[in-house]
């Protein structure tokens, strides 16, 4: 009961202080909002990049052609070797006959095949890799296997794209961390000024025997309130802005290959992250300010 | 051990000023003691050591058996709840009413508001301010403000009341009234009162124990002392 009374009073005091120092609070809230908007953008970009990267990775394969006179035993051996390789996620064998069959379902292809004397078609393994970054060395290893004639994985462009996305993703993560620190710093300064304007009051509190935690609590709550209010606009922008953008560009970037994450899949999680970041960073900032200022 | 004991206490401030040198003092429960001396002699420093606003540089200060100098920062509030402090400048919160100012400490302890009400009314009755409960400090005279400060100091029924020049800003008539209030509290509530002052009239009239400080040194300590007497010694 006693704790409840103290918390209730602290919340009241915190709100009072937010309104009493209205212009200062607004400054801190808007700065928090701006940084959180950037955090939101960084988060959304990161999600999307990760999603796109894994989409691309899923379609990236190494086609591994096998010598025409390989026996069924050879094929089984090769498959074994490939399956045991590090970077391989799945292997699928398409025999020459299967490929021919698939092709001959297509009328145009059938004509071409009929014209040809000897079939250019070879049996092949379609190998999916786990990590596209290591695709070169995996291809090299595949080529070294006996009875493998050649390997094909033309997508250097895709590879470049993926590593570019990696850079974007890491850049975003660093930006998010940096922005969070900036936000904490801003809130620290706001609370410092609040504390400064209430120094007299704090001195009196200490004199009359108010415990340190009770003195600190309103400031912690104030920091939390500032952070949470500062996250409201970024959250609205995330929910409505991202949906708007998604609809506006039709859910994809340049090509059908690069599909954006559906709004409903990420905006709520992102909003929650923003709310928590705002609140926690606000409290962290104010704890810092209180400790430095009250020397308690 | 007495209620208050200072043993070979030195206080040297960070700027190198020695405000108190080798002070020894013991005060029993329920006593009324004046600390006198010129401005800058170390009276306030002595009182601050008691409520742990300052820590002794050397020596030990005991209040109610607690070694105050060794008290951890986080525990200072426990000491302060047993000590009421009255200042020359009142230190009231301007945005709170008289009632709220007096209730403030108890509220911050998390006390129930009905209990707070009882205690505040009792304290207000002792200082005689019943009809001013809804006023703000700036609507009161100096003497009335000092009454509020005293009411706040006694609201939690402390065993020790420390006053630092409580009448410094008051005219003689108001000063006398304030002293009467404090003396009554000392008698009725059995609280120990330690008062730093350089108000000769009061000291001479009240005939209490007088401890005289000169340049940070306790130069005399007399039962039923007076200001003149101490100046001569
Ligand atoms: N916080 C402080 N820092 C440095 N010097 C101080 C401080 N407080 C008091 N002093 C010095 O200590 C001496 C005693 O001061 P004080 O105890 O306030 O005397 P009094 O209350 O008798 O006027 C003075 O010389 C004063 O300047
Ligand atoms: Mg003084």
Coordinates of C-alpha atoms and ligand atoms in Angstrom, one line a residue:
Chain A
X1 CA 0.0 0.0 0.0
X2 CA 2.8 2.4 1.0
X3 CA 4.6 1.6 -2.2
X4 CA 1.5 2.1 -4.3
X5 CA 0.9 5.5 -2.6
X6 CA 4.5 6.6 -3.4
X7 CA 4.3 5.4 -7.0
X8 CA 1.0 7.1 -7.4
X9 CA 2.4 10.4 -6.1
X10 CA 5.5 10.0 -8.3
X11 CA 3.5 9.5 -11.4
X12 CA 1.4 12.6 -10.6
X13 CA 4.6 14.6 -9.9
X14 CA 6.2 13.3 -13.1
X15 CA 3.2 14.4 -15.2
X16 CA 3.1 17.8 -13.4
X17 CA 6.8 18.3 -14.2
X18 CA 6.3 17.4 -17.9
X19 CA 3.6 20.1 -18.2
X20 CA 5.3 22.6 -15.9
X21 CA 8.4 22.5 -18.1
X22 CA 6.3 22.3 -21.2
X23 CA 8.6 23.8 -23.7
X24 CA 11.5 21.9 -22.5
X25 CA 9.5 18.7 -22.5
X26 CA 8.3 19.4 -26.0
X27 CA 11.9 19.9 -27.2
X28 CA 12.9 16.7 -25.7
X29 CA 9.9 14.8 -27.0
X30 CA 10.4 16.1 -30.5
X31 CA 14.1 15.2 -30.5
X32 CA 13.2 11.8 -29.3
X33 CA 10.5 11.6 -32.0
X34 CA 12.9 12.5 -34.7
X35 CA 15.5 10.0 -33.6
X36 CA 12.9 7.3 -33.2
X37 CA 11.6 8.0 -36.7
X38 CA 15.1 7.4 -38.0
X39 CA 15.3 4.3 -35.8
X40 CA 12.0 3.1 -37.4
X41 CA 13.3 3.7 -40.9
X42 CA 16.5 1.8 -40.1
X43 CA 14.5 -1.0 -38.6
X44 CA 12.2 -1.3 -41.5
X45 CA 15.1 -1.2 -44.0
X46 CA 16.9 -3.9 -42.0
X47 CA 13.9 -6.2 -41.9
X48 CA 13.4 -5.8 -45.6
X49 CA 17.0 -6.2 -46.5
X50 CA 17.2 -9.4 -44.4
X51 CA 14.0 -10.7 -46.1
X52 CA 15.2 -9.9 -49.6
X53 CA 18.6 -11.4 -48.9
X54 CA 17.1 -14.7 -47.7
X55 CA 14.7 -14.7 -50.7
X56 CA 17.6 -14.3 -53.1
X57 CA 19.6 -16.9 -51.2
X58 CA 16.8 -19.3 -51.6
X59 CA 16.8 -19.1 -55.4
X60 CA 20.6 -19.2 -55.8
X61 CA 21.8 -22.6 -56.9
X62 CA 24.8 -24.2 -58.5
X63 CA 24.0 -26.4 -61.4
X64 CA 26.6 -29.2 -61.4
X65 CA 26.8 -31.2 -64.7
X66 CA 27.9 -34.8 -64.7
X67 CA 29.9 -36.7 -67.3
X68 CA 27.6 -38.5 -69.8
X69 CA 29.2 -41.9 -69.1
X70 CA 28.8 -41.8 -65.4
X71 CA 27.2 -44.9 -64.1
X72 CA 24.3 -45.0 -61.6
X73 CA 26.8 -45.9 -58.9
X74 CA 28.9 -42.9 -59.8
X75 CA 25.9 -40.7 -59.5
X76 CA 25.0 -42.0 -56.1
X77 CA 28.6 -41.5 -55.0
X78 CA 28.7 -37.9 -56.2
X79 CA 25.4 -37.1 -54.5
X80 CA 26.8 -38.5 -51.3
X81 CA 29.9 -36.2 -51.6
X82 CA 27.8 -33.2 -52.3
X83 CA 25.4 -33.8 -49.5
X84 CA 28.3 -33.9 -47.1
X85 CA 29.7 -30.6 -48.1
X86 CA 29.6 -27.7 -45.7
X87 CA 27.8 -25.0 -47.4
X88 CA 25.2 -27.2 -49.1
X89 CA 21.6 -27.0 -48.0
X90 CA 19.9 -29.3 -50.5
X91 CA 20.8 -31.4 -53.6
X92 CA 18.4 -32.4 -56.3
X93 CA 19.4 -34.8 -59.1
X94 CA 17.9 -34.3 -62.6
X95 CA 18.8 -37.0 -65.0
X96 CA 19.2 -36.3 -68.7
X97 CA 16.0 -38.2 -69.4
X98 CA 14.0 -36.2 -66.9
X99 CA 15.3 -32.9 -68.3
X100 CA 14.5 -34.1 -71.9
X101 CA 11.0 -35.1 -70.7
X102 CA 10.4 -31.7 -69.1
X103 CA 11.7 -29.9 -72.2
X104 CA 9.6 -31.9 -74.6
X105 CA 6.5 -30.9 -72.9
X106 CA 7.2 -27.5 -74.5
X107 CA 6.4 -27.7 -78.2
X108 CA 9.1 -25.3 -79.3
X109 CA 11.8 -27.0 -77.4
X110 CA 10.7 -30.4 -78.9
X111 CA 11.3 -29.1 -82.4
X112 CA 14.8 -27.9 -81.4
X113 CA 15.6 -31.2 -79.8
X114 CA 14.5 -33.1 -82.8
X115 CA 16.7 -31.1 -85.1
X116 CA 19.8 -31.8 -83.0
X117 CA 21.9 -34.9 -83.8
X118 CA 23.4 -35.5 -80.4
X119 CA 21.7 -34.2 -77.4
X120 CA 23.5 -31.3 -75.6
X121 CA 21.6 -32.1 -72.5
X122 CA 23.5 -33.5 -69.6
X123 CA 22.5 -35.0 -66.3
X124 CA 22.9 -32.5 -63.5
X125 CA 22.7 -31.8 -59.8
X126 CA 21.0 -28.7 -58.7
X127 CA 22.8 -27.7 -55.5
X128 CA 21.4 -25.0 -53.2
X129 CA 23.9 -23.3 -50.9
X130 CA 23.4 -22.1 -47.4
X131 CA 25.5 -19.0 -47.6
X132 CA 25.7 -17.2 -50.9
X133 CA 28.9 -15.4 -49.8
X134 CA 30.8 -18.7 -49.9
X135 CA 29.4 -19.8 -53.3
X136 CA 32.7 -19.5 -55.1
X137 CA 34.6 -21.9 -53.0
X138 CA 31.6 -24.3 -52.9
X139 CA 31.5 -24.3 -56.7
X140 CA 35.2 -24.9 -56.9
X141 CA 34.9 -27.9 -54.6
X142 CA 32.0 -29.2 -56.7
X143 CA 34.1 -29.0 -59.8
X144 CA 36.9 -31.0 -58.2
X145 CA 34.6 -34.0 -57.8
X146 CA 35.4 -36.8 -60.2
X147 CA 33.0 -37.1 -63.2
X148 CA 31.8 -33.6 -62.7
X149 CA 32.4 -31.8 -66.0
X150 CA 31.4 -28.3 -65.2
X151 CA 29.5 -26.1 -62.8
X152 CA 27.3 -23.1 -63.5
X153 CA 26.2 -20.3 -61.2
X154 CA 26.2 -17.2 -63.2
X155 CA 24.7 -14.8 -60.6
X156 CA 27.7 -12.7 -59.7
X157 CA 25.4 -9.7 -59.9
X158 CA 23.1 -11.2 -57.3
X159 CA 26.1 -11.9 -55.2
X160 CA 27.1 -8.3 -55.3
X161 CA 23.6 -7.2 -54.5
X162 CA 23.6 -9.5 -51.5
X163 CA 26.9 -8.1 -50.2
X164 CA 25.6 -4.6 -50.8
X165 CA 22.6 -5.4 -48.7
X166 CA 24.8 -6.7 -46.0
X167 CA 26.5 -3.3 -45.9
X168 CA 23.1 -1.5 -45.7
X169 CA 22.0 -3.8 -43.0
X170 CA 25.1 -3.4 -40.8
X171 CA 25.0 0.4 -41.5
X172 CA 21.4 0.5 -40.2
X173 CA 22.2 -1.5 -37.1
X174 CA 25.1 0.9 -36.3
X175 CA 22.8 3.9 -37.0
X176 CA 20.1 2.5 -34.7
X177 CA 22.6 2.1 -31.9
X178 CA 24.0 5.6 -32.4
X179 CA 20.5 7.1 -32.5
X180 CA 19.5 5.4 -29.3
X181 CA 22.5 6.8 -27.6
X182 CA 21.7 10.3 -28.9
X183 CA 18.1 9.9 -27.6
X184 CA 19.4 8.9 -24.2
X185 CA 21.7 11.9 -24.2
X186 CA 18.8 14.3 -25.0
X187 CA 16.6 12.9 -22.4
X188 CA 19.5 13.0 -19.9
X189 CA 19.8 16.7 -20.6
X190 CA 16.2 17.4 -20.3
X191 CA 15.9 15.7 -17.0
X192 CA 19.1 17.5 -15.8
X193 CA 17.4 20.8 -16.4
X194 CA 14.2 19.6 -14.7
X195 CA 16.3 18.5 -11.8
X196 CA 18.2 21.8 -11.8
X197 CA 14.9 23.8 -11.6
X198 CA 13.8 21.6 -8.8
X199 CA 17.1 21.6 -6.8
X200 CA 15.6 23.5 -4.0
X201 CA 12.8 21.0 -3.7
X202 CA 15.2 18.1 -3.8
X203 CA 17.3 19.6 -1.1
X204 CA 14.3 20.0 1.1
X205 CA 13.2 16.5 0.3
X206 CA 16.6 15.2 1.4
X207 CA 16.5 17.3 4.6
X208 CA 13.1 16.1 5.7
X209 CA 14.1 12.4 5.3
X210 CA 12.8 11.4 1.9
X211 CA 14.6 8.3 0.7
X212 CA 16.7 8.5 -2.4
X213 CA 14.5 6.1 -4.4
X214 CA 11.5 8.2 -3.7
X215 CA 13.4 11.3 -4.8
X216 CA 14.5 9.5 -8.0
X217 CA 11.2 7.9 -8.9
X218 CA 9.4 10.9 -10.3
X219 CA 12.4 11.7 -12.6
X220 CA 12.6 8.1 -13.8
X221 CA 8.9 8.2 -14.6
X222 CA 9.3 11.6 -16.2
X223 CA 12.0 10.1 -18.5
X224 CA 9.8 7.2 -19.3
X225 CA 6.9 9.5 -20.1
X226 CA 9.0 11.7 -22.4
X227 CA 10.4 8.6 -24.2
X228 CA 7.0 7.0 -24.6
X229 CA 5.3 10.2 -25.8
X230 CA 8.3 10.7 -28.1
X231 CA 7.6 7.3 -29.6
X232 CA 3.9 8.0 -30.5
X233 CA 4.5 9.9 -33.8
X234 CA 7.2 7.4 -35.0
X235 CA 4.8 4.6 -34.2
X236 CA 1.9 6.2 -36.2
X237 CA 4.3 6.9 -39.1
X238 CA 5.5 3.3 -39.0
X239 CA 2.0 1.8 -39.1
X240 CA 0.4 4.2 -41.6
X241 CA 3.5 5.4 -43.4
X242 CA 4.9 2.0 -44.2
X243 CA 1.5 0.7 -45.3
X244 CA 1.1 3.7 -47.6
X245 CA 4.6 3.3 -49.1
X246 CA 4.0 -0.4 -49.5
X247 CA 0.8 0.1 -51.5
X248 CA 2.3 3.0 -53.4
X249 CA 5.1 1.0 -54.9
X250 CA 3.0 -2.2 -55.1
X251 CA 4.9 -4.2 -52.6
X252 CA 8.0 -4.7 -54.6
X253 CA 11.2 -2.9 -55.5
X254 CA 12.1 -2.6 -59.2
X255 CA 11.5 -6.3 -60.1
X256 CA 9.2 -9.1 -59.0
X257 CA 12.2 -10.7 -57.5
X258 CA 12.6 -8.1 -54.7
X259 CA 9.4 -8.4 -52.6
X260 CA 8.9 -6.1 -49.6
X261 CA 7.8 -7.4 -46.3
X262 CA 4.0 -7.1 -45.8
X263 CA 3.1 -4.2 -43.4
X264 CA 1.1 -6.4 -41.1
X265 CA 4.2 -8.7 -40.7
X266 CA 6.4 -6.0 -39.3
X267 CA 4.8 -2.7 -38.3
X268 CA 3.4 -3.9 -35.0
X269 CA 6.7 -5.5 -33.9
X270 CA 8.5 -2.4 -35.0
X271 CA 6.1 -0.2 -33.1
X272 CA 6.6 -2.3 -30.0
X273 CA 10.3 -2.0 -30.4
X274 CA 10.0 1.8 -30.7
X275 CA 7.8 2.0 -27.6
X276 CA 10.2 0.0 -25.5
X277 CA 13.2 1.8 -26.9
X278 CA 11.6 5.2 -26.1
X279 CA 10.6 4.2 -22.6
X280 CA 13.7 2.3 -21.6
X281 CA 16.0 4.9 -23.1
X282 CA 14.0 7.7 -21.3
X283 CA 14.4 5.9 -18.0
X284 CA 18.1 5.2 -18.6
X285 CA 18.7 8.8 -19.6
X286 CA 17.0 10.1 -16.4
X287 CA 18.7 7.6 -14.1
X288 CA 22.0 9.0 -15.5
X289 CA 20.9 12.6 -15.0
X290 CA 19.7 11.9 -11.5
X291 CA 22.8 10.1 -10.4
X292 CA 25.1 12.8 -11.8
X293 CA 23.1 15.6 -10.3
X294 CA 21.9 14.4 -6.9
X295 CA 25.1 12.6 -6.0
X296 CA 23.0 10.0 -4.3
Chain B
X1 CA 26.9 7.2 25.8
X2 CA 24.9 10.4 25.7
X3 CA 22.3 11.1 23.1
X4 CA 24.7 13.3 21.2
X5 CA 28.5 12.9 21.3
X6 CA 31.1 14.7 19.4
X7 CA 34.6 13.3 19.9
X8 CA 37.6 15.2 18.6
X9 CA 35.7 16.4 15.6
X10 CA 37.5 18.3 12.9
X11 CA 35.8 19.7 9.8
X12 CA 38.0 21.0 7.0
X13 CA 36.1 22.1 3.9
X14 CA 37.5 21.4 0.4
X15 CA 38.7 24.9 0.1
X16 CA 41.0 24.4 3.1
X17 CA 38.9 26.3 5.7
X18 CA 39.0 24.6 9.1
X19 CA 35.4 25.3 10.3
X20 CA 35.7 23.1 13.4
X21 CA 38.8 22.0 15.3
X22 CA 38.9 19.3 17.9
X23 CA 35.3 19.7 19.0
X24 CA 34.1 17.7 22.0
X25 CA 30.6 17.9 23.1
X26 CA 27.9 15.7 24.7
X27 CA 24.3 16.5 25.0
X28 CA 21.7 14.4 26.9
X29 CA 18.2 13.6 25.8
X30 CA 15.7 16.4 26.3
X31 CA 18.3 19.2 26.7
X32 CA 18.0 22.7 25.2
X33 CA 21.3 23.9 24.1
X34 CA 22.4 27.2 22.4
X35 CA 25.4 27.2 20.1
X36 CA 26.6 30.8 19.9
X37 CA 29.4 32.6 18.3
X38 CA 30.1 35.3 15.7
X39 CA 29.2 34.8 12.1
X40 CA 31.7 32.4 10.5
X41 CA 32.7 30.8 13.7
X42 CA 31.4 27.3 12.8
X43 CA 27.9 27.1 14.3
X44 CA 26.2 26.0 11.2
X45 CA 29.0 23.5 10.4
X46 CA 28.4 22.0 13.9
X47 CA 24.7 21.5 13.3
X48 CA 25.3 20.2 9.8
X49 CA 27.5 17.5 11.2
X50 CA 24.6 16.3 13.3
X51 CA 22.1 15.9 10.5
X52 CA 24.8 14.6 8.2
X53 CA 24.7 17.4 5.8
X54 CA 28.5 17.4 6.2
X55 CA 30.8 14.6 7.3
X56 CA 33.5 15.1 9.9
X57 CA 37.0 15.2 8.4
X58 CA 38.3 13.6 11.6
X59 CA 36.8 12.3 14.8
X60 CA 33.3 10.9 15.3
X61 CA 29.8 12.3 15.7
X62 CA 27.1 10.1 17.4
X63 CA 23.4 10.9 17.3
X64 CA 21.2 8.5 19.2
X65 CA 24.0 5.9 19.2
X66 CA 24.5 6.1 15.4
X67 CA 27.9 7.1 14.1
X68 CA 26.6 9.7 11.7
X69 CA 29.8 10.2 9.8
X70 CA 29.9 6.6 8.9
X71 CA 26.3 6.5 7.7
X72 CA 26.0 5.5 4.0
X73 CA 24.5 8.0 1.7
X74 CA 21.6 5.7 1.0
X75 CA 20.7 5.5 4.7
X76 CA 20.9 9.2 5.6
X77 CA 17.2 9.5 5.2
X78 CA 16.6 7.2 8.2
X79 CA 18.5 9.7 10.4
X80 CA 16.7 12.7 9.0
X81 CA 13.4 11.2 9.8
X82 CA 14.3 11.4 13.5
X83 CA 15.6 15.0 13.2
X84 CA 13.6 18.1 12.5
X85 CA 15.6 21.0 11.1
X86 CA 14.5 24.7 11.3
X87 CA 16.3 27.3 9.2
X88 CA 16.7 31.0 9.1
X89 CA 15.3 31.1 5.5
X90 CA 12.5 28.6 6.3
X91 CA 13.1 26.5 3.2
X92 CA 9.4 26.1 2.4
X93 CA 8.1 25.0 -1.0
X94 CA 6.5 28.1 -2.5
X95 CA 4.0 26.2 -4.7
X96 CA 2.5 24.2 -1.8
X97 CA 0.0 25.5 0.8
X98 CA 0.9 25.5 4.5
X99 CA -0.9 22.2 5.0
X100 CA 0.9 20.6 2.0
X101 CA 4.3 21.9 3.2
X102 CA 3.8 20.4 6.6
X103 CA 2.4 17.2 5.2
X104 CA 5.2 16.9 2.6
X105 CA 7.7 14.8 4.6
X106 CA 5.1 12.3 5.7
X107 CA 3.7 12.1 2.2
X108 CA 7.2 11.3 0.9
X109 CA 7.5 8.5 3.5
X110 CA 4.3 7.0 2.0
X111 CA 2.2 7.5 5.0
X112 CA -1.6 7.1 4.9
X113 CA -3.4 10.4 4.3
X114 CA -5.7 10.1 7.3
X115 CA -2.6 9.6 9.5
X116 CA -0.9 12.5 7.8
X117 CA -3.9 14.7 8.5
X118 CA -3.9 13.8 12.2
X119 CA -0.2 14.5 12.6
X120 CA -0.3 17.7 10.6
X121 CA -3.2 19.1 12.6
X122 CA -1.4 18.2 15.9
X123 CA 1.8 20.0 14.7
X124 CA -0.2 23.0 13.5
X125 CA -1.9 23.3 16.9
X126 CA 1.5 23.4 18.6
X127 CA 2.8 26.3 16.5
X128 CA -0.6 28.1 16.4
X129 CA -1.4 28.4 12.7
X130 CA -4.8 26.8 12.4
X131 CA -6.5 29.4 10.3
X132 CA -3.7 29.6 7.7
X133 CA -3.7 26.0 6.4
X134 CA -4.8 26.9 2.9
X135 CA -2.4 29.9 2.5
X136 CA 0.7 29.9 0.5
X137 CA 4.1 30.8 2.1
X138 CA 4.3 34.2 0.3
X139 CA 1.0 35.2 1.9
X140 CA 2.4 34.8 5.3
X141 CA 4.6 37.0 7.6
X142 CA 8.1 35.9 8.4
X143 CA 7.0 34.7 11.9
X144 CA 4.2 32.7 10.4
X145 CA 6.5 31.2 7.8
X146 CA 8.9 30.2 10.6
X147 CA 6.0 28.6 12.4
X148 CA 5.2 26.5 9.3
X149 CA 8.9 25.5 9.2
X150 CA 8.8 24.4 12.8
X151 CA 5.5 22.5 12.3
X152 CA 7.1 20.7 9.4
X153 CA 10.2 19.9 11.6
X154 CA 8.1 18.4 14.4
X155 CA 5.4 16.7 12.3
X156 CA 7.1 13.3 12.6
X157 CA 7.7 13.8 16.3
X158 CA 11.5 13.8 16.1
X159 CA 13.7 13.2 19.1
X160 CA 16.1 16.0 18.0
X161 CA 15.2 19.4 16.7
X162 CA 18.0 21.5 15.2
X163 CA 17.5 25.2 14.6
X164 CA 20.0 27.2 12.6
X165 CA 19.4 30.9 13.4
X166 CA 15.6 30.5 13.4
X167 CA 15.0 34.1 14.4
X168 CA 17.7 35.6 12.2
X169 CA 15.2 37.3 9.9
X170 CA 12.5 38.1 12.5
X171 CA 11.8 41.2 14.6
X172 CA 12.2 40.9 18.4
X173 CA 8.6 40.4 19.1
X174 CA 8.2 37.6 16.5
X175 CA 11.5 36.1 17.7
X176 CA 10.2 35.9 21.2
X177 CA 7.0 34.2 20.1
X178 CA 9.0 31.7 18.0
X179 CA 11.3 30.9 21.0
X180 CA 8.2 30.3 23.2
X181 CA 6.9 27.8 20.6
X182 CA 10.2 26.0 20.5
X183 CA 10.6 26.0 24.3
X184 CA 7.1 24.5 24.7
X185 CA 7.9 21.8 22.2
X186 CA 11.1 21.0 24.1
X187 CA 9.1 20.7 27.3
X188 CA 6.0 18.9 26.0
X189 CA 7.4 16.6 23.4
X190 CA 10.6 16.0 25.3
X191 CA 12.6 16.6 22.1
X192 CA 16.2 17.6 22.4
X193 CA 16.7 21.1 21.0
X194 CA 20.0 22.4 19.6
X195 CA 19.9 26.0 18.4
X196 CA 22.6 27.9 16.7
X197 CA 22.1 31.7 17.1
X198 CA 23.8 35.0 17.6
X199 CA 20.7 36.6 19.0
X200 CA 22.0 38.0 22.4
X201 CA 18.6 38.9 23.8
X202 CA 17.2 35.4 23.4
X203 CA 20.2 33.7 24.8
X204 CA 20.3 35.9 27.8
X205 CA 16.6 35.7 28.5
X206 CA 16.2 32.0 28.2
X207 CA 18.9 30.8 30.7
X208 CA 19.7 27.6 29.0
X209 CA 23.0 25.7 28.4
X210 CA 25.2 27.8 26.1
X211 CA 28.1 26.4 24.0
X212 CA 30.3 29.1 22.6
X213 CA 32.3 28.6 19.4
X214 CA 35.1 30.9 18.3
X215 CA 37.0 30.4 15.1
X216 CA 36.0 26.7 15.0
X217 CA 37.0 26.0 18.6
X218 CA 34.5 25.4 21.4
X219 CA 35.7 27.9 23.9
X220 CA 33.1 27.6 26.6
X221 CA 30.2 25.4 27.6
X222 CA 28.0 26.6 30.5
X223 CA 24.8 25.6 32.1
X224 CA 22.4 28.6 32.3
X225 CA 24.9 30.7 30.4
X226 CA 24.5 34.0 28.6
X227 CA 26.0 35.8 25.7
X228 CA 27.8 38.5 27.6
X229 CA 29.3 36.1 30.0
X230 CA 30.7 34.0 27.1
X231 CA 32.1 36.9 25.3
X232 CA 34.1 37.8 28.4
X233 CA 35.5 34.3 28.9
Ligands
LIG1 N1 30.4 24.5 2.2 C1 31.5 25.2 2.6 N2 32.6 25.2 1.9 C2 33.7 25.9 2.3 N3 33.7 26.7 3.4 C3 32.6 26.7 4.1 C4 31.4 26.0 3.8 N4 30.5 26.2 4.7 C5 31.1 27.1 5.6 N5 32.4 27.3 5.3 C6 33.3 28.2 6.1 O1 33.5 27.6 7.3 C7 33.5 28.6 8.3 C8 32.4 28.4 9.3 O2 31.1 28.6 8.7 P1 29.7 28.3 9.3 O3 29.7 27.0 10.0 O4 28.7 28.6 8.3 O5 29.7 29.5 10.4 P2 28.5 30.2 11.2 O6 27.3 29.4 11.0 O7 28.9 30.3 12.6 O8 28.4 31.6 10.6 C9 33.4 29.9 7.6 O9 34.7 30.4 7.4 C10 32.8 29.6 6.3 O10 33.3 30.4 5.3
LIG2 MG1 25.4 29.9 10.1

